[in-house]
């Protein structure tokens, strides 16, 4: 119910919580986490296909518990963080890109948005960070293409004899 495929919008309203008794759905981590995010066309198309496949799984299951989730285990129950990590790792291995963890998607998405010159405030809104948060750039932004141009310029100056550095 938090995904509007017609409007191509995901509403972030709940969070998966790990309790000693198991997984629960509850409030988001912060008020800034509550947000609506527009889906790119390819994501909306993929989510539509996934919804159809999940409906078929639900009908075929003898033990489905409806938690109203887009991604769940074989019985409709939320995936634990360990099960999600295992499934995701298997997927990235099959894709030939090595071992990844789900949290790396967030870092990658934020880094790509910065690389595309999307304003920091927009990125913070998309990922649910507070406006002006240093978390967005300080923790999640990584170079997309490693750059050592500053070092190259300094080394060129040294080798060309233009620098007095010893």
mmCIF file of C-alpha atoms in Angstrom:
data_model
loop_
_atom_site.group_PDB
_atom_site.id
_atom_site.type_symbol
_atom_site.label_atom_id
_atom_site.label_comp_id
_atom_site.label_asym_id
_atom_site.label_seq_id
_atom_site.Cartn_x
_atom_site.Cartn_y
_atom_site.Cartn_z
ATOM 1 C CA UNK A 1 0.000 0.000 0.000
ATOM 2 C CA UNK A 2 3.038 2.313 0.305
ATOM 3 C CA UNK A 3 3.830 1.909 -3.389
ATOM 4 C CA UNK A 4 1.656 3.788 -5.875
ATOM 5 C CA UNK A 5 2.468 2.239 -9.242
ATOM 6 C CA UNK A 6 0.102 4.559 -11.130
ATOM 7 C CA UNK A 7 1.798 7.692 -9.777
ATOM 8 C CA UNK A 8 5.213 5.956 -9.743
ATOM 9 C CA UNK A 9 5.797 6.954 -6.108
ATOM 10 C CA UNK A 10 7.091 5.057 -3.077
ATOM 11 C CA UNK A 11 5.853 6.395 0.254
ATOM 12 C CA UNK A 12 8.282 5.661 3.063
ATOM 13 C CA UNK A 13 6.028 5.344 6.109
ATOM 14 C CA UNK A 14 7.294 2.322 8.036
ATOM 15 C CA UNK A 15 10.517 0.665 9.040
ATOM 16 C CA UNK A 16 11.517 -2.941 9.637
ATOM 17 C CA UNK A 17 12.474 -3.374 13.290
ATOM 18 C CA UNK A 18 14.376 -6.325 14.729
ATOM 19 C CA UNK A 19 13.152 -7.375 18.156
ATOM 20 C CA UNK A 20 14.087 -10.387 20.296
ATOM 21 C CA UNK A 21 10.652 -11.753 19.439
ATOM 22 C CA UNK A 22 11.272 -11.330 15.698
ATOM 23 C CA UNK A 23 10.778 -8.775 12.974
ATOM 24 C CA UNK A 24 8.173 -6.046 13.381
ATOM 25 C CA UNK A 25 7.071 -3.084 11.326
ATOM 26 C CA UNK A 26 7.162 0.230 13.129
ATOM 27 C CA UNK A 27 7.907 3.904 12.862
ATOM 28 C CA UNK A 28 10.747 5.221 10.772
ATOM 29 C CA UNK A 29 14.046 6.103 12.413
ATOM 30 C CA UNK A 30 13.535 9.881 12.251
ATOM 31 C CA UNK A 31 10.793 12.283 11.129
ATOM 32 C CA UNK A 32 12.932 13.069 8.042
ATOM 33 C CA UNK A 33 12.724 9.403 7.081
ATOM 34 C CA UNK A 34 9.022 9.884 6.287
ATOM 35 C CA UNK A 35 8.967 10.836 2.631
ATOM 36 C CA UNK A 36 7.621 10.107 -0.828
ATOM 37 C CA UNK A 37 10.096 9.262 -3.560
ATOM 38 C CA UNK A 38 9.356 9.237 -7.267
ATOM 39 C CA UNK A 39 10.396 6.033 -9.014
ATOM 40 C CA UNK A 40 12.346 6.093 -12.262
ATOM 41 C CA UNK A 41 10.325 4.495 -15.099
ATOM 42 C CA UNK A 42 12.438 1.322 -15.104
ATOM 43 C CA UNK A 43 11.912 0.853 -11.362
ATOM 44 C CA UNK A 44 8.150 1.330 -11.723
ATOM 45 C CA UNK A 45 8.041 -1.232 -14.544
ATOM 46 C CA UNK A 46 10.076 -3.718 -12.519
ATOM 47 C CA UNK A 47 7.882 -3.191 -9.446
ATOM 48 C CA UNK A 48 4.763 -3.808 -11.552
ATOM 49 C CA UNK A 49 6.213 -7.113 -12.786
ATOM 50 C CA UNK A 50 7.240 -8.006 -9.251
ATOM 51 C CA UNK A 51 3.728 -7.288 -7.971
ATOM 52 C CA UNK A 52 2.264 -9.721 -10.512
ATOM 53 C CA UNK A 53 4.827 -12.405 -9.630
ATOM 54 C CA UNK A 54 4.205 -11.910 -5.907
ATOM 55 C CA UNK A 55 0.440 -12.247 -6.405
ATOM 56 C CA UNK A 56 1.066 -15.588 -8.092
ATOM 57 C CA UNK A 57 3.310 -16.677 -5.196
ATOM 58 C CA UNK A 58 0.616 -15.636 -2.728
ATOM 59 C CA UNK A 59 -2.022 -17.711 -4.517
ATOM 60 C CA UNK A 60 0.274 -20.744 -4.717
ATOM 61 C CA UNK A 61 1.299 -20.548 -1.058
ATOM 62 C CA UNK A 62 -0.439 -22.596 1.610
ATOM 63 C CA UNK A 63 0.989 -20.502 4.436
ATOM 64 C CA UNK A 64 1.005 -16.863 3.239
ATOM 65 C CA UNK A 65 0.759 -14.199 5.940
ATOM 66 C CA UNK A 66 -0.084 -10.845 4.410
ATOM 67 C CA UNK A 67 2.139 -8.153 5.886
ATOM 68 C CA UNK A 68 1.451 -5.831 2.914
ATOM 69 C CA UNK A 69 5.103 -5.915 1.814
ATOM 70 C CA UNK A 70 6.721 -5.551 -1.589
ATOM 71 C CA UNK A 71 9.577 -7.822 -0.532
ATOM 72 C CA UNK A 72 8.967 -10.719 1.815
ATOM 73 C CA UNK A 73 9.966 -14.323 2.356
ATOM 74 C CA UNK A 74 8.142 -17.270 0.799
ATOM 75 C CA UNK A 75 5.324 -16.912 3.320
ATOM 76 C CA UNK A 76 4.824 -13.134 3.088
ATOM 77 C CA UNK A 77 6.759 -12.409 6.297
ATOM 78 C CA UNK A 78 9.437 -9.663 6.408
ATOM 79 C CA UNK A 79 12.934 -10.822 5.550
ATOM 80 C CA UNK A 80 15.396 -10.686 8.424
ATOM 81 C CA UNK A 81 18.470 -8.581 7.792
ATOM 82 C CA UNK A 82 20.564 -11.764 7.660
ATOM 83 C CA UNK A 83 18.311 -13.443 5.099
ATOM 84 C CA UNK A 84 18.220 -10.283 2.999
ATOM 85 C CA UNK A 85 22.022 -10.005 3.127
ATOM 86 C CA UNK A 86 22.405 -13.641 2.072
ATOM 87 C CA UNK A 87 19.949 -13.323 -0.821
ATOM 88 C CA UNK A 88 21.497 -10.067 -1.992
ATOM 89 C CA UNK A 89 25.015 -11.477 -1.775
ATOM 90 C CA UNK A 90 23.960 -14.476 -3.875
ATOM 91 C CA UNK A 91 22.401 -12.124 -6.436
ATOM 92 C CA UNK A 92 25.517 -9.962 -6.782
ATOM 93 C CA UNK A 93 27.723 -13.052 -7.047
ATOM 94 C CA UNK A 94 25.526 -14.406 -9.871
ATOM 95 C CA UNK A 95 25.698 -11.002 -11.566
ATOM 96 C CA UNK A 96 29.489 -11.284 -11.534
ATOM 97 C CA UNK A 97 30.143 -8.162 -9.450
ATOM 98 C CA UNK A 98 31.380 -9.891 -6.309
ATOM 99 C CA UNK A 99 30.017 -9.835 -2.800
ATOM 100 C CA UNK A 100 27.853 -6.855 -1.973
ATOM 101 C CA UNK A 101 25.627 -6.092 0.971
ATOM 102 C CA UNK A 102 22.298 -4.216 0.713
ATOM 103 C CA UNK A 103 23.665 -1.188 2.592
ATOM 104 C CA UNK A 104 26.130 -0.621 -0.262
ATOM 105 C CA UNK A 105 23.225 0.260 -2.544
ATOM 106 C CA UNK A 106 22.542 3.363 -0.463
ATOM 107 C CA UNK A 107 26.174 4.482 -0.638
ATOM 108 C CA UNK A 108 26.264 3.827 -4.389
ATOM 109 C CA UNK A 109 23.004 5.676 -5.078
ATOM 110 C CA UNK A 110 24.106 8.713 -3.077
ATOM 111 C CA UNK A 111 27.531 8.749 -4.728
ATOM 112 C CA UNK A 112 25.974 8.540 -8.205
ATOM 113 C CA UNK A 113 23.566 11.380 -7.402
ATOM 114 C CA UNK A 114 26.464 13.590 -6.237
ATOM 115 C CA UNK A 115 28.418 12.645 -9.371
ATOM 116 C CA UNK A 116 25.398 13.721 -11.474
ATOM 117 C CA UNK A 117 25.515 17.136 -9.729
ATOM 118 C CA UNK A 118 22.167 16.696 -8.002
ATOM 119 C CA UNK A 119 21.993 19.286 -5.201
ATOM 120 C CA UNK A 120 22.831 18.010 -1.722
ATOM 121 C CA UNK A 121 19.429 19.122 -0.393
ATOM 122 C CA UNK A 122 17.611 17.028 -3.007
ATOM 123 C CA UNK A 123 19.774 13.990 -2.251
ATOM 124 C CA UNK A 124 19.126 14.422 1.481
ATOM 125 C CA UNK A 125 15.370 14.541 0.796
ATOM 126 C CA UNK A 126 15.488 11.404 -1.337
ATOM 127 C CA UNK A 127 17.373 9.365 1.271
ATOM 128 C CA UNK A 128 15.580 10.781 4.307
ATOM 129 C CA UNK A 129 18.366 12.836 5.843
ATOM 130 C CA UNK A 130 17.768 16.106 7.646
ATOM 131 C CA UNK A 131 18.310 19.252 5.551
ATOM 132 C CA UNK A 132 21.881 20.425 5.923
ATOM 133 C CA UNK A 133 22.933 17.065 7.319
ATOM 134 C CA UNK A 134 26.626 16.303 6.992
ATOM 135 C CA UNK A 135 25.687 12.615 6.954
ATOM 136 C CA UNK A 136 24.719 12.709 3.279
ATOM 137 C CA UNK A 137 28.056 13.886 1.917
ATOM 138 C CA UNK A 138 30.311 12.974 4.811
ATOM 139 C CA UNK A 139 29.338 9.336 5.293
ATOM 140 C CA UNK A 140 27.658 8.207 2.090
ATOM 141 C CA UNK A 141 29.441 10.106 -0.695
ATOM 142 C CA UNK A 142 32.303 8.242 -2.308
ATOM 143 C CA UNK A 143 34.247 9.006 -5.499
ATOM 144 C CA UNK A 144 32.584 7.401 -8.491
ATOM 145 C CA UNK A 145 35.737 7.586 -10.565
ATOM 146 C CA UNK A 146 38.867 7.696 -8.434
ATOM 147 C CA UNK A 147 40.516 11.055 -8.937
ATOM 148 C CA UNK A 148 44.102 11.873 -8.186
ATOM 149 C CA UNK A 149 44.359 14.959 -10.370
ATOM 150 C CA UNK A 150 45.514 17.097 -7.440
ATOM 151 C CA UNK A 151 48.393 14.725 -6.811
ATOM 152 C CA UNK A 152 49.177 14.605 -10.546
ATOM 153 C CA UNK A 153 49.403 18.389 -10.742
ATOM 154 C CA UNK A 154 51.704 18.506 -7.714
ATOM 155 C CA UNK A 155 53.918 15.725 -9.071
ATOM 156 C CA UNK A 156 54.124 17.394 -12.492
ATOM 157 C CA UNK A 157 55.264 20.586 -10.780
ATOM 158 C CA UNK A 158 57.892 18.704 -8.767
ATOM 159 C CA UNK A 159 59.256 16.823 -11.788
ATOM 160 C CA UNK A 160 59.259 19.950 -13.933
ATOM 161 C CA UNK A 161 61.365 21.698 -11.266
ATOM 162 C CA UNK A 162 58.688 24.293 -10.552
ATOM 163 C CA UNK A 163 58.273 23.333 -6.914
ATOM 164 C CA UNK A 164 60.648 24.208 -4.109
ATOM 165 C CA UNK A 165 59.287 21.322 -1.989
ATOM 166 C CA UNK A 166 61.908 18.924 -0.707
#
